[in-house]
mmCIF file of C-alpha atoms in Angstrom:
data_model
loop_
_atom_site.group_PDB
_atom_site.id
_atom_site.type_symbol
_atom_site.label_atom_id
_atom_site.label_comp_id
_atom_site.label_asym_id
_atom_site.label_seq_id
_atom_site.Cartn_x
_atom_site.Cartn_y
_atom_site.Cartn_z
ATOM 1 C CA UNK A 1 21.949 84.072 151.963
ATOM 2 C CA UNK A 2 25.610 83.548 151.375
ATOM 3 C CA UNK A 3 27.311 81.081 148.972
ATOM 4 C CA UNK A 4 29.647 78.754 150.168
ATOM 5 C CA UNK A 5 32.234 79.711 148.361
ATOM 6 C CA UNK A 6 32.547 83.041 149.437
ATOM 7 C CA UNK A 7 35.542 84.043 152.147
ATOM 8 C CA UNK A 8 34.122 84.609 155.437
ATOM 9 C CA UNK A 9 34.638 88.153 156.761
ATOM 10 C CA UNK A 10 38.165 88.623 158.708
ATOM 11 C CA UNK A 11 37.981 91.865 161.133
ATOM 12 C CA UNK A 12 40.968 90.800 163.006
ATOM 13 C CA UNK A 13 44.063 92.476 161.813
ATOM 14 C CA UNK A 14 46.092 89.880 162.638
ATOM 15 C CA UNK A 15 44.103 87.046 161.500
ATOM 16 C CA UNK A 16 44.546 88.883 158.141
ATOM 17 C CA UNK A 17 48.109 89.270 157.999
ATOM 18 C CA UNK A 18 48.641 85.553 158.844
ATOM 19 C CA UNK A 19 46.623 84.838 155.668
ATOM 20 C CA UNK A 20 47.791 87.323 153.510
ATOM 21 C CA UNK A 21 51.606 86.039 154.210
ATOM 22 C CA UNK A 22 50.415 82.905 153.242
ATOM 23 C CA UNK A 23 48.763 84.021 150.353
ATOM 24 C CA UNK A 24 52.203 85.576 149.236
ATOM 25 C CA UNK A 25 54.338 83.093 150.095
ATOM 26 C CA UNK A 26 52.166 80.429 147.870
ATOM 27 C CA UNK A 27 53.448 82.217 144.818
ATOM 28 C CA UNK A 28 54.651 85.939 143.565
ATOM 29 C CA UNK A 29 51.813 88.371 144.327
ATOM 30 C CA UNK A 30 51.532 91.843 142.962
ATOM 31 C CA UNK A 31 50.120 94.418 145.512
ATOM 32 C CA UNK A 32 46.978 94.845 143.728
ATOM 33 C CA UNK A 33 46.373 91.245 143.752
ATOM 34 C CA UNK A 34 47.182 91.743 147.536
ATOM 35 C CA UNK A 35 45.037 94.680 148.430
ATOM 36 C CA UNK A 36 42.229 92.974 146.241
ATOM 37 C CA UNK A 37 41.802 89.899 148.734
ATOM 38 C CA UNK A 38 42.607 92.321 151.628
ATOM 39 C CA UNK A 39 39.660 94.020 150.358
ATOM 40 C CA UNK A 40 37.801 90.844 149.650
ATOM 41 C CA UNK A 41 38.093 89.912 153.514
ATOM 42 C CA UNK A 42 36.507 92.605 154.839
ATOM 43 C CA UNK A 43 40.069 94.990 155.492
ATOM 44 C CA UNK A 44 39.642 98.904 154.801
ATOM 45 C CA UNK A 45 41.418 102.073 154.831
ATOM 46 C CA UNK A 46 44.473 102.585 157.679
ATOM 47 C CA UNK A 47 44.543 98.589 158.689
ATOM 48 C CA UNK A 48 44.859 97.535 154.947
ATOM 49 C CA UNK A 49 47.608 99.948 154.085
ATOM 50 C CA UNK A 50 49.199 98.929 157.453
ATOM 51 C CA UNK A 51 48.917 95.099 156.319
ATOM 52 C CA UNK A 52 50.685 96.245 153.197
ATOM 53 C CA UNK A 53 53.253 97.871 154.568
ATOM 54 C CA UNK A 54 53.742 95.331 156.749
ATOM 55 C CA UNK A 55 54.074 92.400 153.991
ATOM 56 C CA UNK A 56 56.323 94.462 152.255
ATOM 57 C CA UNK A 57 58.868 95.222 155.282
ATOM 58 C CA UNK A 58 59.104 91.212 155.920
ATOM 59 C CA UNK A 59 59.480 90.611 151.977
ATOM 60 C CA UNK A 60 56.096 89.296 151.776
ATOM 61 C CA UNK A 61 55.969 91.351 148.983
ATOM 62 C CA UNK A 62 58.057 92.850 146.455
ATOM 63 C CA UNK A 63 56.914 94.133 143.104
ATOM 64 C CA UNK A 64 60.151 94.062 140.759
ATOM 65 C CA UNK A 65 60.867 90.366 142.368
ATOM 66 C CA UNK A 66 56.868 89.569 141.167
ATOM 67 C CA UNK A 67 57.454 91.440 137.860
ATOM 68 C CA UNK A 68 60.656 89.490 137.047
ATOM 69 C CA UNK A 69 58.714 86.135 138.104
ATOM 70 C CA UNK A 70 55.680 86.625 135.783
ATOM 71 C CA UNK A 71 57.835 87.475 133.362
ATOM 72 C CA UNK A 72 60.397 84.479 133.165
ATOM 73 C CA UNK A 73 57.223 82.021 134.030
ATOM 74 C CA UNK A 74 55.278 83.863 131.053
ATOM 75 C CA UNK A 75 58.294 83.187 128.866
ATOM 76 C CA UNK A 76 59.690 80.161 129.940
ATOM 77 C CA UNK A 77 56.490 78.164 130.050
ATOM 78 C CA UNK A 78 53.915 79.757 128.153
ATOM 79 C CA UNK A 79 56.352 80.953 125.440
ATOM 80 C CA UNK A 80 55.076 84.441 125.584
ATOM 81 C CA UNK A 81 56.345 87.481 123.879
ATOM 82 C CA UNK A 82 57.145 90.910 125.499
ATOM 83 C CA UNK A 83 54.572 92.599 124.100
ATOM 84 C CA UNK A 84 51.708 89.667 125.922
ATOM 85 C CA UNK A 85 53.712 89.942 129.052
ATOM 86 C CA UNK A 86 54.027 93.513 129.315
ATOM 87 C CA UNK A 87 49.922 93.588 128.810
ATOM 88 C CA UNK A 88 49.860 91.276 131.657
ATOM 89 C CA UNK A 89 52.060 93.231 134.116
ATOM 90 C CA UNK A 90 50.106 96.446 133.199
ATOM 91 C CA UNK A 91 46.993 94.638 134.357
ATOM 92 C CA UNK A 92 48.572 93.584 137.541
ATOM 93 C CA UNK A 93 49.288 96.641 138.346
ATOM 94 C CA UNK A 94 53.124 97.129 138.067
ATOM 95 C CA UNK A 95 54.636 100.582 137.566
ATOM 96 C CA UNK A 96 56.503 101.246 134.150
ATOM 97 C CA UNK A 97 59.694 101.174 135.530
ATOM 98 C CA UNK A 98 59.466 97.824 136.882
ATOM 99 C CA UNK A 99 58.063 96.589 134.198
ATOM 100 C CA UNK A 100 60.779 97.453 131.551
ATOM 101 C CA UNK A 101 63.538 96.134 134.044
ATOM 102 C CA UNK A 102 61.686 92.588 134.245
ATOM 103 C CA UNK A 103 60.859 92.683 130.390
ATOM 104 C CA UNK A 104 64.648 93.191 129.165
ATOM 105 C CA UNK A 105 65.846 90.557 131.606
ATOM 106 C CA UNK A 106 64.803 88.140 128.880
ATOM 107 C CA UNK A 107 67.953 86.895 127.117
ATOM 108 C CA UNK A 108 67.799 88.133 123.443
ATOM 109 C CA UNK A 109 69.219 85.066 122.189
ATOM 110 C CA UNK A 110 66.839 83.248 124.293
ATOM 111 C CA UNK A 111 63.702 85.434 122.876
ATOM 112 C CA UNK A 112 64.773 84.821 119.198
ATOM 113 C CA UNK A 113 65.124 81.460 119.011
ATOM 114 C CA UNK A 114 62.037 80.900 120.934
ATOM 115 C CA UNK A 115 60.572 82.886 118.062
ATOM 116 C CA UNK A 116 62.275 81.281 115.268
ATOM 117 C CA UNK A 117 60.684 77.919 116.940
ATOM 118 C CA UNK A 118 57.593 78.957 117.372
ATOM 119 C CA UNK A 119 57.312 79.603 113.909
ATOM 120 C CA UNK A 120 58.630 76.810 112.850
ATOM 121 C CA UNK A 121 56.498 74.578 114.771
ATOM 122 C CA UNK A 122 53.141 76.473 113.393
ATOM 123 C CA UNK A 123 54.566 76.456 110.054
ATOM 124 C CA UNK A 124 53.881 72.848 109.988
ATOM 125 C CA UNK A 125 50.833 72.719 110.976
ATOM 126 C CA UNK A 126 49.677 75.224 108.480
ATOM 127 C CA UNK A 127 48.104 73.861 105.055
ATOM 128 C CA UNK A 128 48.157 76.837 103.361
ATOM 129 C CA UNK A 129 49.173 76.816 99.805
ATOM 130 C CA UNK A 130 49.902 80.477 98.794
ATOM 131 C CA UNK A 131 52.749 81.756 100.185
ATOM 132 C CA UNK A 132 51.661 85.214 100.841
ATOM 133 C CA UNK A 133 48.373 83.783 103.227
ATOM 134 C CA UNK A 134 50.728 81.404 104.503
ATOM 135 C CA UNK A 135 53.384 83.883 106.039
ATOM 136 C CA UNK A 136 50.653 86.129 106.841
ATOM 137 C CA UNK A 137 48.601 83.269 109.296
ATOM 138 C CA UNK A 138 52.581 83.069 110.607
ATOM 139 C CA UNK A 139 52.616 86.798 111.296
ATOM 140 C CA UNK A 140 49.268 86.830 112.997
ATOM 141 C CA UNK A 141 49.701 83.525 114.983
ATOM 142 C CA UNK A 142 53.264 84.963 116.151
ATOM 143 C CA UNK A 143 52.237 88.595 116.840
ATOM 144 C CA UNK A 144 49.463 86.809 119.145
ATOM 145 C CA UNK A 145 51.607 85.598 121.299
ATOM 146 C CA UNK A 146 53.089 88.542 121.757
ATOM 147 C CA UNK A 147 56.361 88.945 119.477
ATOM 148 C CA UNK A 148 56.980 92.321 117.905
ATOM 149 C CA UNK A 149 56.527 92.620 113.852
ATOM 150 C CA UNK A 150 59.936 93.316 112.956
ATOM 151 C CA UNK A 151 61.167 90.236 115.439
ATOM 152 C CA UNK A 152 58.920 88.012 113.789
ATOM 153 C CA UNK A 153 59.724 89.546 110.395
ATOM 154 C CA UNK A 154 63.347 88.772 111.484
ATOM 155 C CA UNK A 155 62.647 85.051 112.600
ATOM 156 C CA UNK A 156 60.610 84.415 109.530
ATOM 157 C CA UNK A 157 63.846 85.120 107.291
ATOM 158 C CA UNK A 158 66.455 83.435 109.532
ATOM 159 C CA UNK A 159 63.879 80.193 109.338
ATOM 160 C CA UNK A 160 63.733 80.533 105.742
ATOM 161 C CA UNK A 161 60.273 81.055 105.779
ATOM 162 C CA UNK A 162 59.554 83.568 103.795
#
C-alpha cells in the first residue's frame, strides 16, 4: 500500500527532465540533490546520467554557481561561518575545489564584523559572572556557528570582550 505522499513513479524520460528543470530552476540544486530525486522517481543508470548531462548543458545545473549560492545565503541570512558552510557543501556533495572558490568569496571585512556582532549580541544575553566562563560560553556559542578559533579570538579582542 503506498502513502500519499510518496512521488509516483516517472518512466518517461522526458516527463523527468521537465520536472527535474523545474526542480532546478525553483532554487540552486547540487547534482547529488539532483540525481537523488532522479533516483527517487524511478530514473536509473544511462537515462539518469543522460538527464544530468542534459540539465547541465542548458544550465539547469551548475555546481560552483550552487556552491557560491549556499554559501552567500548561509552567510548572509543565517550568519554562518566558513567552517558550518564548508560542512554543508561537503554534504551536498561539492568537490574541494569548488568549495574553497565559493568559501573565500566571502568579503573578509564582511566575515569579521559579522563575527564581532555576533558576539556582541550573545554577550548580552549571557549572565555569566566570571569572566573566564563567560568568554568561554562566547567561544563555544561562536565556534558553533562556524567561525574559526583564532577569528573569534580576534573578534573577542577588537569587541573588547575579553
Amino acid at each position: 500500500m503506498k502513502s500519499s505522499k510518496e512521488e509516483p513513479r516517472i518512466l518517461d524520460k522526458k516527463q523527468a527532465l521537465a520536472k527535474a528543470e523545474s526542480f532546478c530552476v525553483y532554487q540552486e540544486r547540487s547534482q547529488k540533490e539532483v540525481r537523488y530525486k532522479l533516483v527517487e522517481w524511478g530514473m536509473r543508470g544511462y537515462e539518469l546520467e543522460e538527464i544530468l548531462s542534459e540539465l547541465i548543458l542548458n544550465n539547469f545545473l551548475n555546481e560552483e554557481r550552487f556552491a557560491k549560492s549556499y554559501t552567500s545565503g548561509k552567510f548572509n541570512i543565517k550568519k554562518w561561518g566558513r567552517v558550518k558552510i564548508k560542512q554543508g557543501l561537503k554534504l551536498k556533495g561539492v568537490p574541494d575545489k569548488m568549495l574553497q572558490k565559493a568559501l573565500y568569496s566571502l568579503d573578509d571585512d564582511d566575515y569579521q564584523q559579522t563575527l564581532e556582532n555576533l558576539a556582541i549580541k550573545k554577550a548580552g544575553t549571557l549572565n555569566e559572572s566570571n569572566p573566564l566562563k563567560r568568554k568561554m560560553k562566547l567561544i563555544n556559542y561562536l565556534q558553533g556557528r562556524g567561525f574559526e578559533t583564532d577569528l573569534i579570538l580576534l573578534a573577542l579582542k577588537a569587541s573588547n570582550l575579553n
